[in-house]
Amino acid sequence: MDWEKISSEAKIELLQVTDLLSLEKWRISYLGRKSALALFLRQLKDLPLEEKKIQGPLSNKVRQSWEKMYQEKNDDLKNNQIVSDSWDHTVPVKSALNGHLHPLTLMAEKVVSVFEKMGFEIVEGPEVEDDYHNFEALNVPANHPARDMWDTFWIKSDEKEKNLLLRTHTSPDQIRYMETHQPPFRILVPGRAYRHEATDATHEMQFYQIEGLVVSEDITLANFKNIIEESVRHIFKKDFKIIFRPDYFPFVSPGVEVDISCFKCRGKGCRLCSNTGWIEVMGAGMVHEKVLTNVGYEKGRYQGFAFGLGLERYAMIQYGIDEIRLFESADLRFLKQF
Ligand code: DAH
């Protein structure tokens, strides 16, 4: 055995070792049970006596020097631990906290995908609105008592006549779309809305609505009823009881409120549904003629329906949540469940 040659190879290889894993490889190849040195030491006893006397101490010296080299390198690496070198792949780790989508995002994606399949185009509008689009064009002129339905966050601005505000609903986007498009169309407008009012288990100051608008020459309330029933069936995959009842909104005539039977008490009556057994999920109706003429459509030519659904209400029904304020609470105990 040319121990000198092998030793110098071993030294060169050891110089290239920079982490514990490759050091272990080095050890196995030079000092391991199947290494040339180990094999040689095992065969030593079979050598003639004379040979043994020379080779024995020699190979033992080689082994000692390699063990020393190994030890030194090992200490060296451990003392100058570079993080990546000291990585022990076998130590159990705490599982990482994975990010995931917010329940309202999940719900919005579901609603949007169902309406998209029904041929609705998705559009968006601004959260900072002007009085004209948020109220006036929707048949809610200044000083109209119906303005009390929407407690408004007004924005201080220099442009006095513009009267900027945070949109109180997504209905202004009906106007924005109709101003630039001719019927027939079906649109869906998801977005955030704001109300300057006290919060409780079912009301928030900021919340999401999804507005729908379908205008053509021959649209009726029966079409609306059918679209809503179908969409609810596809969104919740359950046969919920739905009722349509008359309601008042200045921009529709007739106006409708849509309720879904309360998921918490199953219609018996509880705090969540104010003992009615029903949860209101949207306002809707046939688009008021005033609104259609306000955007410049020829009088009497088109008809349509519009609706504005409360995304949080949908999510509460879908996930069985009885407190709307949890959505914006950033409480991980709540969010981690989705
Ligand atoms: N914008 C109304 C609200 O936030 C809801 C609504 C009612 C939307 C009737 C509509 C509608 O599109 O036709 O209170």
XYZ file of C-alpha atoms and ligand atoms in Angstrom:
352
model
C 0.000 0.000 0.000
C 1.319 3.412 -0.909
C 0.153 5.140 2.251
C 1.932 8.328 1.417
C 0.054 8.742 -1.844
C -3.278 7.845 -0.284
C -2.593 10.183 2.650
C -1.960 13.119 0.380
C -5.165 12.405 -1.534
C -7.019 12.215 1.769
C -5.590 15.586 2.817
C -6.563 17.250 -0.434
C -10.084 15.874 -0.202
C -10.388 16.955 3.396
C -9.429 20.486 2.444
C -12.460 20.610 0.200
C -14.802 19.518 2.970
C -16.893 22.463 4.195
C -19.794 20.849 6.007
C -20.486 17.998 8.382
C -22.312 15.947 5.815
C -19.330 15.767 3.450
C -17.024 15.249 6.396
C -18.990 12.137 7.248
C -18.619 10.953 3.641
C -14.891 11.531 3.912
C -14.754 9.542 7.163
C -16.605 6.607 5.646
C -14.354 6.497 2.624
C -11.051 6.713 4.574
C -11.821 5.340 8.021
C -15.040 3.393 7.545
C -15.379 -0.371 7.854
C -15.085 -0.847 4.104
C -12.264 1.627 3.563
C -8.963 0.472 2.055
C -7.303 1.058 5.398
C -9.774 -1.066 7.342
C -9.472 -3.912 4.829
C -5.721 -3.702 5.028
C -5.706 -3.787 8.828
C -7.985 -6.806 8.785
C -5.618 -8.712 6.468
C -2.548 -7.771 8.506
C -2.636 -10.972 10.530
C -2.188 -13.084 7.370
C 1.052 -11.415 6.373
C 4.399 -13.044 6.968
C 5.895 -12.077 10.338
C 8.623 -9.830 8.938
C 6.149 -7.924 6.805
C 3.757 -7.631 9.707
C 6.420 -6.005 11.853
C 6.859 -3.231 9.321
C 3.309 -2.833 8.002
C 1.621 -3.052 11.401
C 3.042 0.072 13.048
C 3.017 1.902 9.702
C -0.636 1.401 8.974
C -1.558 2.138 12.553
C 0.286 5.416 12.305
C -1.623 6.219 9.149
C -4.874 5.460 10.925
C -3.956 7.660 13.896
C -2.980 10.552 11.669
C -6.205 10.310 9.685
C -8.283 10.109 12.839
C -6.538 13.205 14.086
C -7.176 15.029 10.812
C -10.791 13.973 11.021
C -11.135 15.113 14.617
C -9.586 18.486 13.917
C -11.780 19.113 10.925
C -14.809 18.043 12.904
C -13.994 20.482 15.738
C -13.279 23.155 13.221
C -16.605 22.811 11.472
C -18.535 22.664 14.719
C -16.850 25.731 16.123
C -17.378 27.790 13.019
C -20.844 26.549 12.463
C -22.329 28.119 9.422
C -26.070 27.812 9.712
C -26.504 25.721 6.605
C -23.746 23.340 7.671
C -25.263 22.719 11.030
C -28.670 21.925 9.604
C -29.821 18.663 11.075
C -32.397 17.204 8.737
C -33.597 14.732 11.317
C -34.719 17.190 14.006
C -38.521 17.471 14.061
C -39.659 21.024 13.354
C -42.795 22.944 14.200
C -44.908 22.950 11.082
C -44.856 26.312 9.300
C -47.928 28.519 9.467
C -49.180 28.411 5.904
C -51.025 31.365 4.478
C -54.480 30.809 3.054
C -57.421 32.708 1.676
C -59.749 34.744 3.885
C -63.267 33.283 4.223
C -64.722 36.329 2.467
C -62.356 35.828 -0.453
C -63.368 32.182 -0.679
C -67.026 33.172 -0.597
C -66.607 35.935 -3.194
C -64.769 33.574 -5.533
C -67.591 31.069 -5.215
C -70.336 33.622 -5.904
C -68.422 35.138 -8.814
C -67.757 31.754 -10.413
C -71.423 30.731 -10.238
C -72.626 33.990 -11.819
C -69.877 33.849 -14.439
C -71.241 30.481 -15.524
C -74.621 32.166 -15.901
C -73.107 34.620 -18.360
C -72.426 37.587 -16.077
C -69.509 39.896 -16.829
C -67.484 40.961 -13.766
C -66.799 44.697 -13.413
C -65.510 46.961 -10.662
C -66.017 50.542 -9.592
C -64.420 53.140 -7.303
C -64.823 53.074 -3.496
C -64.618 56.860 -3.336
C -67.781 57.967 -5.082
C -69.574 61.200 -5.776
C -73.033 62.134 -4.655
C -74.387 61.883 -8.184
C -73.545 58.200 -8.725
C -74.138 57.046 -5.158
C -77.508 58.808 -4.749
C -78.757 61.274 -7.316
C -78.680 59.089 -10.426
C -80.177 56.245 -8.394
C -83.278 58.309 -7.864
C -82.281 59.548 -4.401
C -82.139 63.347 -4.845
C -80.774 65.650 -2.144
C -83.113 65.933 0.839
C -84.961 62.778 -0.203
C -85.968 60.994 3.039
C -84.577 57.729 1.658
C -81.060 59.116 2.151
C -81.480 58.161 5.793
C -81.250 54.531 4.690
C -77.528 55.016 4.157
C -75.549 56.770 6.902
C -72.744 58.197 4.873
C -69.041 58.863 5.397
C -68.546 62.162 3.579
C -65.088 63.137 2.425
C -63.775 66.620 3.052
C -62.681 67.952 -0.311
C -62.072 71.252 -2.007
C -64.262 70.396 -4.912
C -67.424 71.409 -3.064
C -69.903 70.623 -5.806
C -68.551 67.115 -6.279
C -69.493 65.994 -2.754
C -67.232 62.982 -2.415
C -68.099 60.083 -0.121
C -67.220 56.474 0.583
C -69.752 54.529 -1.432
C -72.545 53.285 0.808
C -73.376 50.442 -1.574
C -72.240 48.995 -4.892
C -75.343 50.276 -6.687
C -73.526 53.379 -8.099
C -71.660 50.954 -10.337
C -74.946 50.211 -12.079
C -74.940 53.854 -13.171
C -71.265 53.869 -14.123
C -71.707 50.804 -16.302
C -74.927 51.966 -17.961
C -73.432 55.372 -18.753
C -70.965 53.669 -21.083
C -72.789 50.542 -22.266
C -75.955 49.732 -24.173
C -78.212 46.777 -23.284
C -78.436 43.846 -23.400
C -75.953 42.934 -20.635
C -75.572 41.091 -17.360
C -72.961 42.363 -14.943
C -71.755 41.497 -11.474
C -69.890 44.058 -9.346
C -68.121 42.797 -6.231
C -66.813 45.508 -3.930
C -66.475 47.099 -0.534
C -69.038 49.521 0.883
C -69.073 51.770 3.958
C -71.729 52.967 6.400
C -71.380 55.412 9.235
C -73.332 53.350 11.728
C -73.033 51.332 14.925
C -71.866 47.750 14.570
C -73.555 44.661 15.958
C -73.559 40.904 15.267
C -74.909 41.421 11.741
C -73.762 44.959 10.854
C -70.294 46.319 10.095
C -69.098 49.798 9.127
C -67.286 48.339 6.158
C -68.523 45.292 4.369
C -68.740 43.697 0.952
C -71.580 43.699 -1.481
C -71.987 42.019 -4.804
C -74.187 43.995 -7.137
C -75.936 42.398 -10.062
C -77.592 44.116 -13.011
C -79.359 42.601 -15.988
C -80.918 44.873 -18.603
C -82.565 43.945 -21.853
C -85.842 44.511 -23.679
C -87.859 41.766 -22.068
C -86.631 41.090 -18.557
C -89.186 40.306 -15.845
C -89.207 39.707 -12.107
C -89.670 35.992 -12.867
C -86.211 35.971 -14.495
C -84.789 37.531 -11.360
C -86.431 34.969 -9.110
C -85.138 32.145 -11.230
C -81.543 33.478 -11.361
C -81.444 33.954 -7.594
C -82.905 30.544 -6.784
C -80.526 28.817 -9.184
C -77.499 30.739 -7.937
C -78.294 30.028 -4.280
C -78.643 26.326 -5.078
C -75.245 26.270 -6.825
C -73.446 28.437 -4.291
C -74.562 26.653 -1.128
C -75.244 23.208 -2.618
C -78.178 22.935 -0.246
C -81.908 23.346 -0.660
C -82.320 26.507 1.395
C -85.732 28.020 1.855
C -85.781 31.430 0.162
C -88.502 34.045 0.316
C -88.984 37.169 -1.731
C -90.876 39.955 -0.022
C -91.778 43.475 -0.993
C -89.375 46.178 0.134
C -88.620 49.756 -0.769
C -85.521 51.060 -2.514
C -85.768 54.285 -4.538
C -83.919 52.843 -7.546
C -86.244 49.895 -8.135
C -89.947 49.383 -8.616
C -91.165 47.029 -7.406
C -88.526 46.521 -4.724
C -87.785 43.150 -3.189
C -85.961 41.788 -0.182
C -84.598 38.254 -0.369
C -84.351 36.200 2.807
C -82.829 32.781 3.470
C -84.069 30.687 6.390
C -81.877 31.186 9.468
C -79.094 28.593 9.611
C -78.741 28.928 13.363
C -82.249 28.282 14.618
C -83.478 26.622 11.421
C -86.362 29.035 11.207
C -87.496 28.841 14.841
C -86.337 32.367 15.680
C -83.157 33.489 17.491
C -81.018 36.550 18.233
C -79.225 36.288 14.900
C -82.418 36.506 12.843
C -84.137 38.890 15.291
C -86.625 36.126 16.025
C -87.987 36.147 12.496
C -86.503 32.820 11.379
C -85.138 34.559 8.266
C -81.894 36.301 7.380
C -81.979 39.092 4.833
C -79.285 38.502 2.225
C -80.064 41.038 -0.479
C -82.093 43.957 -1.714
C -83.319 43.861 -5.285
C -86.027 44.791 -7.717
C -86.921 45.909 -11.214
C -84.728 48.854 -12.199
C -86.698 52.099 -11.803
C -87.546 53.869 -15.039
C -85.992 57.059 -13.647
C -82.653 55.256 -13.329
C -82.810 54.016 -16.904
C -83.576 57.475 -18.252
C -80.942 59.083 -15.999
C -78.265 57.152 -17.875
C -79.744 58.226 -21.204
C -81.647 55.140 -22.268
C -84.689 55.668 -24.451
C -87.777 55.873 -22.250
C -89.786 52.654 -22.057
C -87.465 50.659 -24.275
C -85.550 48.588 -21.711
C -86.317 46.715 -18.538
C -84.050 45.046 -16.045
C -83.519 43.793 -12.566
C -80.835 44.653 -10.067
C -79.732 43.155 -6.796
C -77.176 43.860 -4.113
C -76.220 40.902 -1.964
C -74.333 41.043 1.318
C -71.208 38.941 0.986
C -70.716 38.629 4.752
C -74.271 37.350 5.130
C -73.582 34.711 2.490
C -70.358 33.697 4.240
C -72.137 33.533 7.610
C -74.681 31.155 6.117
C -72.065 29.100 4.297
C -69.774 28.665 7.314
C -72.297 28.937 10.165
C -70.817 32.151 11.617
C -73.106 34.153 13.901
C -70.915 37.258 14.373
C -70.078 39.473 11.385
C -67.337 41.363 13.239
C -65.104 38.270 13.236
C -64.335 38.782 9.538
C -62.346 41.969 10.097
C -61.057 41.009 13.534
C -57.780 39.519 12.232
C -58.225 36.922 14.983
C -56.105 33.938 13.946
C -58.186 31.546 16.056
C -61.052 32.405 13.732
C -59.128 32.683 10.464
C -57.225 29.429 10.859
C -60.435 27.465 10.533
C -60.792 28.103 6.798
N -77.991 49.081 -2.553
C -78.941 48.557 -1.613
C -78.379 48.673 -0.207
O -77.206 48.619 -0.051
C -79.259 47.126 -1.913
C -79.986 47.005 -3.196
C -81.346 47.103 -3.222
C -79.295 46.814 -4.386
C -82.044 46.990 -4.395
C -79.959 46.739 -5.583
C -81.361 46.809 -5.560
O -79.355 46.556 -6.749
O -82.018 46.691 -6.756
O -79.107 48.827 0.715
